[in-house]
Coordinates of C-alpha atoms in Angstrom, one line a residue:
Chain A
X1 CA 44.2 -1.1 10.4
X2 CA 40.4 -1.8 11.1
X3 CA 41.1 -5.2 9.3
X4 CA 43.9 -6.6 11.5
X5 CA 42.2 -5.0 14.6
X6 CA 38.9 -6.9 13.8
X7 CA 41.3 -10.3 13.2
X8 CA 42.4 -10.0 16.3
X9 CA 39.3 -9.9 17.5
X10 CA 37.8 -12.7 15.3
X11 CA 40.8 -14.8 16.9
X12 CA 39.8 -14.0 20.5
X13 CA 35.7 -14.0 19.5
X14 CA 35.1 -17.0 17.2
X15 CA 34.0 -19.7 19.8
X16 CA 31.6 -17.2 21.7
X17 CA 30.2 -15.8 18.4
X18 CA 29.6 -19.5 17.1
X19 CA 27.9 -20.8 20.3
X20 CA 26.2 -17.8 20.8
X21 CA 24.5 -18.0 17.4
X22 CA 24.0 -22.1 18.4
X23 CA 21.9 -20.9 21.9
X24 CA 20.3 -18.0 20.0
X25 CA 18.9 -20.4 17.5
X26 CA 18.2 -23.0 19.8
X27 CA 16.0 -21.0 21.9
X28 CA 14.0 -19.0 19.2
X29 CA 13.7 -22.7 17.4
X30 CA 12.5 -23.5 20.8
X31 CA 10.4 -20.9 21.4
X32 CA 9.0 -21.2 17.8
X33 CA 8.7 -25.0 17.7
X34 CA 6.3 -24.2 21.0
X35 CA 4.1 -22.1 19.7
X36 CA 3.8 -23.8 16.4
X37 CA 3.0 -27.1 19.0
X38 CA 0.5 -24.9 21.2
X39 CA -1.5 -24.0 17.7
X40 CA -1.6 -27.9 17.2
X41 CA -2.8 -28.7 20.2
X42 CA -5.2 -25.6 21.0
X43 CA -6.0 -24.1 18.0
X44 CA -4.8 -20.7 16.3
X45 CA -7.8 -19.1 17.0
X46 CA -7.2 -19.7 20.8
X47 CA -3.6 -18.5 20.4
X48 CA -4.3 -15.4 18.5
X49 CA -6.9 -15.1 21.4
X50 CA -4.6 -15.2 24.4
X51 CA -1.4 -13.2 22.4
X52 CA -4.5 -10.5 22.2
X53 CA -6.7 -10.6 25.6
X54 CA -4.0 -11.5 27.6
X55 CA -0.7 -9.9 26.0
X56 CA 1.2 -13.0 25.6
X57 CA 4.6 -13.0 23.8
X58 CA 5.1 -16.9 24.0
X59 CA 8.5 -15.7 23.3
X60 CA 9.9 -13.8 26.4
X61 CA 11.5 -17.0 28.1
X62 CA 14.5 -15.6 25.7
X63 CA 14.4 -12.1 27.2
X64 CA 17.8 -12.9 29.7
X65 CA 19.2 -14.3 26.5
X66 CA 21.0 -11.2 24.9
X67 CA 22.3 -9.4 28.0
X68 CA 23.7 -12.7 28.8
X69 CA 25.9 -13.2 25.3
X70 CA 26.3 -9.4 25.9
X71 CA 28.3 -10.0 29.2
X72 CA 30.2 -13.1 27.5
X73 CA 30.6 -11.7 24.2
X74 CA 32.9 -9.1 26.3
X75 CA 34.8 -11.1 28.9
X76 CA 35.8 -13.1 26.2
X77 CA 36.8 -10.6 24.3
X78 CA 38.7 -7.7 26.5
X79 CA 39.8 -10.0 29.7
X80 CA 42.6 -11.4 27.5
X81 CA 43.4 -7.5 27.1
X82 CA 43.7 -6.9 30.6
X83 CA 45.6 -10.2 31.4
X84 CA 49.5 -9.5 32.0
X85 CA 48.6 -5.9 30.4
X86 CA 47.7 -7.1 27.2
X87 CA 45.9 -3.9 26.1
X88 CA 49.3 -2.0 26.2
X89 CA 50.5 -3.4 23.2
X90 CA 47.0 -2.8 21.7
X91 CA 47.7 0.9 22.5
X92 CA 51.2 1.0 21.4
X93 CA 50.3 0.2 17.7
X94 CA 51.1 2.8 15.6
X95 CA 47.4 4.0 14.6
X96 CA 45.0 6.9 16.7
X97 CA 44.3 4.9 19.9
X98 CA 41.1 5.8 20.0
X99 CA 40.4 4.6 16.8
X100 CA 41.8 1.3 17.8
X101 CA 39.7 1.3 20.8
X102 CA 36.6 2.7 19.0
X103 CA 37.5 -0.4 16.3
X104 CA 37.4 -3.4 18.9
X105 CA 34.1 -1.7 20.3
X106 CA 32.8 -1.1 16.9
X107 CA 33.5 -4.9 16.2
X108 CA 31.8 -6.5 18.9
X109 CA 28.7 -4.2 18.8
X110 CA 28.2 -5.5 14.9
X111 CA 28.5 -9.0 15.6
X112 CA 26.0 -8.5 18.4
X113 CA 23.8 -6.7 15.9
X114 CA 24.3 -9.2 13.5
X115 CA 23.5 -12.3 16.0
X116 CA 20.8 -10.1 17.2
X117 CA 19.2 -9.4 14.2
X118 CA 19.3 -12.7 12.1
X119 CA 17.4 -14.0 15.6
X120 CA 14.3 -11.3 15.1
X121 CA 14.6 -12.2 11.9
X122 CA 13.6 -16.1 12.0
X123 CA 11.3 -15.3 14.9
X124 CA 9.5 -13.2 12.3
X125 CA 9.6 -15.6 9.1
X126 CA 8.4 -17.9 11.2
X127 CA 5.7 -15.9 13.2
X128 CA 4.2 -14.5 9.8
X129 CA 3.6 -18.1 8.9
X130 CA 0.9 -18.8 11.5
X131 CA 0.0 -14.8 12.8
X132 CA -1.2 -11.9 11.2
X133 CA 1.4 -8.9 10.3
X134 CA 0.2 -6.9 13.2
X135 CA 1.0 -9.7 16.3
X136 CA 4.1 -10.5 14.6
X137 CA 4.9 -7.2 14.4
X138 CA 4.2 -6.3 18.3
X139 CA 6.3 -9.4 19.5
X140 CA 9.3 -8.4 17.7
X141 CA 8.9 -4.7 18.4
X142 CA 8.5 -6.2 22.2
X143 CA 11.8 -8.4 21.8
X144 CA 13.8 -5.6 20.8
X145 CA 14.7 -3.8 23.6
X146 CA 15.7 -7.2 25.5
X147 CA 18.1 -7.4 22.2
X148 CA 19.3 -3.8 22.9
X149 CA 19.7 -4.6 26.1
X150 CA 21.9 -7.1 25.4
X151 CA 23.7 -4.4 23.0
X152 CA 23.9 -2.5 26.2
X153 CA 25.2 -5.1 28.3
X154 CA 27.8 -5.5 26.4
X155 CA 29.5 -1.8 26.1
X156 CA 28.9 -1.4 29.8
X157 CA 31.0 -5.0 30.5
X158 CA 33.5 -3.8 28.1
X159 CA 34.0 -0.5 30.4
X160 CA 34.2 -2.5 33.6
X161 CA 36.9 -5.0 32.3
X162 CA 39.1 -2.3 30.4
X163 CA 38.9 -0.2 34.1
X164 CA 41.9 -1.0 35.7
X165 CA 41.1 -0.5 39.4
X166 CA 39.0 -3.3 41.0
X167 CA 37.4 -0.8 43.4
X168 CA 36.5 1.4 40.4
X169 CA 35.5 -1.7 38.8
X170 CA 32.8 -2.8 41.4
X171 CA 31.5 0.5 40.9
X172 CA 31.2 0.3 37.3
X173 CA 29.6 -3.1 37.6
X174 CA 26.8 -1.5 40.1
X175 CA 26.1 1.1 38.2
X176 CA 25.6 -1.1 34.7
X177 CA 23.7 -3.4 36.1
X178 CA 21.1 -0.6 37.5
X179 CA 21.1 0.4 34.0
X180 CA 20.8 -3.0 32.0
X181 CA 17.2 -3.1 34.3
X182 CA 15.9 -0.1 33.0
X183 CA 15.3 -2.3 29.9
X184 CA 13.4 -4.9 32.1
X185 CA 11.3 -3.1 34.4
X186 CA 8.1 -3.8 32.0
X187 CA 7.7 -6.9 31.0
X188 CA 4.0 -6.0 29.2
X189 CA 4.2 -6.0 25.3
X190 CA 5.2 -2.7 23.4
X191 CA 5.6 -0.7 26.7
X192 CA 9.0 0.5 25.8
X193 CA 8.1 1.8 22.3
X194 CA 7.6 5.7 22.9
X195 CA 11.2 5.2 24.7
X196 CA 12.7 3.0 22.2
X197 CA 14.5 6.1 20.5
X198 CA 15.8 6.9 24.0
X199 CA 17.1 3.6 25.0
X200 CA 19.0 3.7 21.3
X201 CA 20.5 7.1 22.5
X202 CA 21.3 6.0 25.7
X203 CA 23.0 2.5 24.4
X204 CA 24.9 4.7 22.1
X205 CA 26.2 7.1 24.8
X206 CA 27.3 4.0 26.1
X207 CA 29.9 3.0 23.9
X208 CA 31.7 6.4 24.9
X209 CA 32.3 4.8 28.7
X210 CA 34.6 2.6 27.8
X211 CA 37.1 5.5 26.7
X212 CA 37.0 6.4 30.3
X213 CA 38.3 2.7 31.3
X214 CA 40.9 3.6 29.0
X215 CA 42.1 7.0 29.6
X216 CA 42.4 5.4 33.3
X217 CA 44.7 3.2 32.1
X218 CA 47.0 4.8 30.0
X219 CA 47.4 7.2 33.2
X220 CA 48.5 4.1 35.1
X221 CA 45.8 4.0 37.8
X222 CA 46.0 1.2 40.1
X223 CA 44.6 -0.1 43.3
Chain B
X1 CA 75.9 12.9 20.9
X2 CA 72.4 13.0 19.9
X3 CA 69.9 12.2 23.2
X4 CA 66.8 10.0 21.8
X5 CA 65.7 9.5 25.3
X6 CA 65.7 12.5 27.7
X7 CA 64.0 12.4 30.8
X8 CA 63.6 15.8 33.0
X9 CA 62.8 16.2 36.6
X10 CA 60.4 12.9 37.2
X11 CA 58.6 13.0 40.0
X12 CA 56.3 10.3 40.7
X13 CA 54.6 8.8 43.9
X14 CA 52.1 5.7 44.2
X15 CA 49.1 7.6 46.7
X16 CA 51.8 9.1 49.2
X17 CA 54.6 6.6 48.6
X18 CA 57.3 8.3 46.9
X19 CA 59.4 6.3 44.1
X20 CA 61.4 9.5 43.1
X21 CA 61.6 12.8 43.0
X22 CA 63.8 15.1 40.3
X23 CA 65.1 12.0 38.1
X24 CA 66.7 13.4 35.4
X25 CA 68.4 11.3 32.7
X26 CA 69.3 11.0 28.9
X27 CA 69.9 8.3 26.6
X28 CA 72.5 8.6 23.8
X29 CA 72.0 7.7 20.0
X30 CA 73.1 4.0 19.5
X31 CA 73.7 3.0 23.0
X32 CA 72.6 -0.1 25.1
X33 CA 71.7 1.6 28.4
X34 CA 70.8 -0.7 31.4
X35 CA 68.7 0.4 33.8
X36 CA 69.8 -1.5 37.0
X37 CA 68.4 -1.0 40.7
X38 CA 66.8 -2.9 43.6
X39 CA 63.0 -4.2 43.8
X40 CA 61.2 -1.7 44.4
X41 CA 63.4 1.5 42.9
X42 CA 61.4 2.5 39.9
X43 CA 62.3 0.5 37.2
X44 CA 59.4 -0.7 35.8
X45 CA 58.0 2.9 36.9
X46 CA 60.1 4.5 34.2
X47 CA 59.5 2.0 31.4
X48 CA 55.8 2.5 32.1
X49 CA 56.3 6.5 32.0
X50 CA 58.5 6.1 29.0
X51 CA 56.2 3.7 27.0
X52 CA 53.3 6.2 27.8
X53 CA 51.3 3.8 30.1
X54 CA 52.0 6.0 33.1
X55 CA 51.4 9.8 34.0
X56 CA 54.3 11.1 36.6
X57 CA 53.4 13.4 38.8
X58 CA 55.7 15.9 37.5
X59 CA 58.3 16.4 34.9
X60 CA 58.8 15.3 31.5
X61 CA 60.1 13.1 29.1
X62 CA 61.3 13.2 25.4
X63 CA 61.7 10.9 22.6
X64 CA 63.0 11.6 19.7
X65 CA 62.5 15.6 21.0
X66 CA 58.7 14.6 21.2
X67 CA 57.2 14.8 24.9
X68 CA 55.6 11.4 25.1
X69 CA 52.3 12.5 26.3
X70 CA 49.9 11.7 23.9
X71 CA 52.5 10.0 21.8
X72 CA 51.9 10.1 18.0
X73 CA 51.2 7.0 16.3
X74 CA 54.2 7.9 14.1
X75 CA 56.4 7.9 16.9
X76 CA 55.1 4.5 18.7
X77 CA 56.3 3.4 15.2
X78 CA 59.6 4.3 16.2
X79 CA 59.5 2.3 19.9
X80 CA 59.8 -1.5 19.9
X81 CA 58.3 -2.4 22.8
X82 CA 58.8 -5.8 25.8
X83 CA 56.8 -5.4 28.3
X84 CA 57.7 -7.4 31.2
X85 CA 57.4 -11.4 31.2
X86 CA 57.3 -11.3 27.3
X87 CA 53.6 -10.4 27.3
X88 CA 52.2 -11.0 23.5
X89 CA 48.7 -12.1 23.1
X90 CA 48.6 -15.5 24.2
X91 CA 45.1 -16.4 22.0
X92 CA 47.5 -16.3 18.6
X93 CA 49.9 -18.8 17.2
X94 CA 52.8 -17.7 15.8
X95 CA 51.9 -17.1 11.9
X96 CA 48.6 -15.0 13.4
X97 CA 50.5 -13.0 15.4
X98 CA 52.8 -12.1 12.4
X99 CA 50.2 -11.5 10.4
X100 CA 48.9 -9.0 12.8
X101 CA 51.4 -6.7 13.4
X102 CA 52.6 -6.7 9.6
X103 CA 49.6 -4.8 8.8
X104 CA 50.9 -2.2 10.8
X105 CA 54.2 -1.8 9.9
X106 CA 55.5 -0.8 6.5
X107 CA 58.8 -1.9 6.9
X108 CA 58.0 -5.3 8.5
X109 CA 61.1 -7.7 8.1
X110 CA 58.9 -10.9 7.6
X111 CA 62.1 -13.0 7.3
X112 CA 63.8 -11.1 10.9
X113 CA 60.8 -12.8 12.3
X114 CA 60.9 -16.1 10.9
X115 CA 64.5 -17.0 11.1
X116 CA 64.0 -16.9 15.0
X117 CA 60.7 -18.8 14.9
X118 CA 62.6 -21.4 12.9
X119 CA 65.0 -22.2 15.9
X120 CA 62.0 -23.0 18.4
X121 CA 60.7 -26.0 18.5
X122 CA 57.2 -24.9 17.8
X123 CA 54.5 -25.7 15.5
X124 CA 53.8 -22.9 13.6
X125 CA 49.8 -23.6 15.1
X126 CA 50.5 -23.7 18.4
X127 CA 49.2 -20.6 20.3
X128 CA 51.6 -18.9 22.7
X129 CA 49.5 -19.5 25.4
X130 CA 50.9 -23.1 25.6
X131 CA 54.8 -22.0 24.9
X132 CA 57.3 -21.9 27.5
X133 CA 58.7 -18.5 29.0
X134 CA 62.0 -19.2 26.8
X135 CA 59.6 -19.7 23.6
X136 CA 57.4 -16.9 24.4
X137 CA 60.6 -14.3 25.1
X138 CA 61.5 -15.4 21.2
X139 CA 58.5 -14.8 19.7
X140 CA 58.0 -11.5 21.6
X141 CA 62.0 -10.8 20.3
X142 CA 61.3 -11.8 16.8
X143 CA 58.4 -9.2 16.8
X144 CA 60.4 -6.5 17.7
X145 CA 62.9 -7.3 15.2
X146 CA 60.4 -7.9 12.7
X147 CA 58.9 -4.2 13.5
X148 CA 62.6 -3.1 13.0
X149 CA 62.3 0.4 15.4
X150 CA 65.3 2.7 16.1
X151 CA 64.6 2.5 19.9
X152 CA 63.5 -0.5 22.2
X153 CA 62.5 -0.3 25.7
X154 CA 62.9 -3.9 27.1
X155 CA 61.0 -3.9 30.5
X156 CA 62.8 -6.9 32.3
X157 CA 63.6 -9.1 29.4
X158 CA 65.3 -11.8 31.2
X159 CA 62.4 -12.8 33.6
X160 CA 61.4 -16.4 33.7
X161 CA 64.0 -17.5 31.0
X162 CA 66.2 -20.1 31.5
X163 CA 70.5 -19.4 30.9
X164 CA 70.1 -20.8 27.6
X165 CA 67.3 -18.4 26.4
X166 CA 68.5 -15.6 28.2
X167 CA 72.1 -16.0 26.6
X168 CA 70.3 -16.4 23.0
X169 CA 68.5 -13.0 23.5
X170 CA 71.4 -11.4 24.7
X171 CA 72.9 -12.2 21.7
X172 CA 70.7 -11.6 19.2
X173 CA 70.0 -8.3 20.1
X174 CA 73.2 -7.1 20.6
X175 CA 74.1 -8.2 17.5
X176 CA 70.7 -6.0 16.1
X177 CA 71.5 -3.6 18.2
X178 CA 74.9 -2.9 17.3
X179 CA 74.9 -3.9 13.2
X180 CA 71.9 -1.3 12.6
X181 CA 73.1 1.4 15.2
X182 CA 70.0 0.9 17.3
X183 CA 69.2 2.5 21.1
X184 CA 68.3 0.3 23.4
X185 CA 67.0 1.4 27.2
X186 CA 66.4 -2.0 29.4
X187 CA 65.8 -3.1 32.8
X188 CA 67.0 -6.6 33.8
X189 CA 67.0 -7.8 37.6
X190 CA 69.9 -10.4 36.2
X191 CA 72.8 -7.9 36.3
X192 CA 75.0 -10.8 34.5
X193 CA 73.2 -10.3 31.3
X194 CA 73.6 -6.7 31.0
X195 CA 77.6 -7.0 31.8
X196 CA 77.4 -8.8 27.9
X197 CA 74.8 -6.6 26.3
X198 CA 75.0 -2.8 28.1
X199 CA 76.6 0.2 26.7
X200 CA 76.1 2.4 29.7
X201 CA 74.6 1.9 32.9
X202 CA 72.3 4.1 35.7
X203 CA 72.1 2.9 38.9
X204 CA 69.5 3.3 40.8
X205 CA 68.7 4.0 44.6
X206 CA 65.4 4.0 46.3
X207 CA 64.4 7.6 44.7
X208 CA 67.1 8.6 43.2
X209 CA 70.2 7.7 40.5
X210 CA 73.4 7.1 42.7
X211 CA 75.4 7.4 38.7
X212 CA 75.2 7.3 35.5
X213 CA 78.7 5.9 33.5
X214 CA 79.8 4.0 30.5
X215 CA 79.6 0.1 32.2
X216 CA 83.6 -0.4 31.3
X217 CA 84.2 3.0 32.8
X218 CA 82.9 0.8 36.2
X219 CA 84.3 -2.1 35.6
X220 CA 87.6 -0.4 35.0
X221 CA 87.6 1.8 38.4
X222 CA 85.3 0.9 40.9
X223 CA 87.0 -1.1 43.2
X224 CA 86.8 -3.7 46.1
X225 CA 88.7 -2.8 49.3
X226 CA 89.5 -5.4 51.5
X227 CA 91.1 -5.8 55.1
X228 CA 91.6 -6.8 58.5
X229 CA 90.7 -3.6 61.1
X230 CA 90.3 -3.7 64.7
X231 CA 87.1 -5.1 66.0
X232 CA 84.1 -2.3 66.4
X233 CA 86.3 0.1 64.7
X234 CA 84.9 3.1 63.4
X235 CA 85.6 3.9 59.5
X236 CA 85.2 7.5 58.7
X237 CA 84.1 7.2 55.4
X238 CA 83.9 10.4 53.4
X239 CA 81.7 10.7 50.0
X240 CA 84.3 8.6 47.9
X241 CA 83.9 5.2 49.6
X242 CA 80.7 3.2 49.4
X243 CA 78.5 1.3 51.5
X244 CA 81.4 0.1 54.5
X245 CA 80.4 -2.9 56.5
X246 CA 82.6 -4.8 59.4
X247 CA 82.1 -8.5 60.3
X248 CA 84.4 -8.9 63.2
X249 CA 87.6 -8.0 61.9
X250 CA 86.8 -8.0 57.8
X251 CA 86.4 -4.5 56.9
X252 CA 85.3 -4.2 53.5
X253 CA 84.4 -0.9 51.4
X254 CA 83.6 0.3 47.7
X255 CA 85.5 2.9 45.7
X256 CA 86.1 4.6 42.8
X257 CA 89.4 6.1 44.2
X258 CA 92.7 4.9 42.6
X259 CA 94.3 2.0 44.5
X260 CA 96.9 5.1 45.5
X261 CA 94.6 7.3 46.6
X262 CA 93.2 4.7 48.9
X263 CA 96.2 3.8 50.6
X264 CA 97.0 7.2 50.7
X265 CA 93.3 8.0 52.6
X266 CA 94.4 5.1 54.8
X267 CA 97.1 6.5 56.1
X268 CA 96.4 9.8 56.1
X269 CA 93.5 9.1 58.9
X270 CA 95.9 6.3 60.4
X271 CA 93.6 3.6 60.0
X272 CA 95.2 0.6 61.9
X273 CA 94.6 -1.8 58.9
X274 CA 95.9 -5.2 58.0
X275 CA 95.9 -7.8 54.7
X276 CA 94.9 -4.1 52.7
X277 CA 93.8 -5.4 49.3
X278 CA 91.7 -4.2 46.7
X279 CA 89.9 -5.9 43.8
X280 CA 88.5 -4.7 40.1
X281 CA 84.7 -6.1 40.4
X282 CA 82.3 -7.3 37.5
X283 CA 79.0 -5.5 37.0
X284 CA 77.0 -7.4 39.7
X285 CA 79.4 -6.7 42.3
X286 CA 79.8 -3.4 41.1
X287 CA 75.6 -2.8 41.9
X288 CA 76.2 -4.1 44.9
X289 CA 79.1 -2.2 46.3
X290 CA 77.3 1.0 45.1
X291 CA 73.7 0.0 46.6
X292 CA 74.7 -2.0 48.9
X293 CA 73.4 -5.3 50.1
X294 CA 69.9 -4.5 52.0

């Protein structure tokens, strides 16, 4: 079941996976080729200085970047679900429809994840290469919440498209985006790392909402 | 007779607009059973309780003796379902969307599929998105078939299709229908097609069923009468005679009275009639004289 579900999903998902993997590794070879350019021109010694004194990332222009492919990554995957009532024939398969449900979720959280991480990944091969373990080590622990974020963005976008009332909708999209800026209030390095765990508890609990879009719908609400 | 369908005492309104109230009804082992009404009457509101995607405000419904809330997987096995406008996932061609749904199915009839796909004029890569309505109605047919269930519910199944198409899907599944003893409950707003393919027939009336019959038991005995009366007469129609309308002299009214019977009414109230005639009617007709026009 989980196989044919993630096909499905594959089929719907391929072109916003592969250009979201082309703009992920075009701004972090971006990002990278910059600061690789900045130690040319100034010195490491001077970089390593302001990343220190003055808490610069040199990598934060990418920090829209997840919640953005989050928000995509779901339109593109549950609006054709809710065009013409698509997602009633998702829900009439013979299988546990939350399982279904939890399977589609389940499948566009782990290609997130996996976009998301192979990205922190070459930002940190390629940091360790011209910075010390511990700088490298507090930009990507700064990077990661805008990648959970994007996580985030993307369960919450799933629960406004699977709602089927537009009025409940709107509501839905108000109250995600106040909570996609809790991840963006500080923009200083590291400041989220006591509440890391929280924000991973909180994205979790997330992933239940979408269940509530659906219950909604199998009663038959409408505007 | 075994009842695979039975629906008791729906109620349902949308906010505070009723659709009905108390609909009760049953549908027979191995029947066809059209459900025929007006815009607006609740058609689609009982395929969408039946297929689960809708919560009435009261009552219940049973399939296979299962209430349909919370439907087990292993009865949606059981249900072939068309929602209206043959809605299949447009992003697949036609050998995904196979693909798909045999994972689901045990009993998938590859071939049931295929030898409908082979009469479109498709490539087998072309997504369904950019099919026709005719195309798309095959493909969502061929699925069904394919899934092989003992009951379909066919939400509108002739909408958007062309003569030609709708004709070929009358066919075919009558033909499924009847060679592997399958139910079948459908709506259609094209009463034509169900006069080829129906078993039995409920008509429907803003919130409520005016009947419930075997479609040759109509088209046997409701009748047509026809004449000439008296201009701005008034016809005293009791509960035997349907919808009676007067344009200048042409009286027309709908029965299910014997043509005896209705002469015999006619005199017995001395209604001053002229050119009395009265004519068997086919299924659209029928709908008509029992709903009426508006």
């Amino acid at each position: 079941m989980i196989k044919a579900i993630f096909y499905k999903e594959w089929i719907k998902t391929k072109w916003i996976f592969i250009l979201s993997a082309l703009a992920l590794f075009g701004f972090a070879s971006y990002l990278i080729f910059n600061v690789y350019r900045m130690i040319e021109l100034k010195g490491a010694v001077h970089i390593w200085e302001v990343m220190i004194q003055r808490d610069v990332l040199f990598i934060d222009m990418i920090r829209f970047v997840p919640p953005v492919i989050g928000i995509l990554f779901a339109i593109t995957q549950f609006v054709p679900e809710m065009q013409r009532k698509c997602l009633k024939l998702t829900l009439h398969l013979p299988c546990d429809a939350q399982k279904i449900i939890l399977s589609m979720v389940g499948y566009g959280a782990v290609m997130l994840l996996l976009l998301f991480s192979a990205t922190l990944a070459c930002f940190y091969v390629n940091l360790r290469i011209i910075l010390v373990e511990q700088i490298a080590n507090h930009i990507i622990l700064s990077a990661v919440v805008w990648f959970l974020s994007g996580i985030l963005a993307y369960l919450l976008t799933a629960w406004c498209v699977l709602e089927p009332t537009w009025k409940r909708r709107i509501l839905n999209a108000v109250v995600s985006i106040l909570l996609v800026k809790i991840f963006f209030y500080n923009v200083a390095g590291e400041a989220y790392n006591s509440f890391l765990p929280i924000l991973l508890l909180y994205t979790a609990m997330a992933s239940s909402f979408v269940f509530l879009s659906v219950s909604r719908f199998k009663e038959g609400k409408q505007d | 007779m075994e009842n695979i369908i039975e629906c008791r005492n729906l109620t349902h309104y949308y906010n505070k607009r009723k659709i009905y109230e108390n609909l009760s009804f049953s549908v027979p082992k191995g029947r066809i059973l059209g459900l025929l009404g007006k815009n607006g009457t609740g058609k689609t509101t009982s395929i969408n309780i039946l297929s689960g995607y809708l919560k009435p405000k009261e009552g219940e419904c049973l399939i296979f003796g299962e209430n349909i809330v919370d439907m087990r997987p292993e009865l949606r096995a059981k249900i072939g379902l068309l929602i209206e406008g043959h809605v299949q996932y447009d992003f697949m061609n036609i050998e995904q969307i196979e693909k798909f749904y045999s994972r689901f199915y045990p009993n998938w009839k590859r071939e049931a599929y295929y030898e409908l796909m082979s009469r479109l004029k498709v490539a087998p890569k072309q997504k369904i998105s950019r099919m026709s309505c005719g195309q798309r109605s095959q493909v969502a047919l061929g699925l069904i078939l394919a899934q092989d269930p003992e009951l379909l519910i066919l939400d509108d199944f002739s909408l958007g299709l062309d003569p030609g198409y709708r004709r070929l899907f009358v066919d075919y599944l009558k033909e499924y229908a009847n060679s592997e003893d399958k139910t079948v409950f459908l709506t259609s707003h094209i009463i034509q097609d169900m006069e080829r393919l129906i078993d039995d027939c409920i008509i429907m009336d803003y919130g409520k069923i005016l009947t419930q019959l075997p479609v040759q038991h109509l088209l046997d005995n409701f009748r047509k009468v026809s004449c000439s009366l008296p201009e701005r007469y008034k016809f005293e129609a009791n509960s035997d005679f349907y919808n009676p309308a007067q344009i200048g002299n042409n009286f027309e009214v709908y029965t299910f009275l014997p043509e005896n019977d209705i002469r015999s009414y006619f005199h017995n109230q001395q209604i001053p009639n002229d050119n009395f005639r009265t004519e068997i009617l086919n299924l659209e007709d029928a709908f008509i004289g029992l709903t009426g026009k508006y």
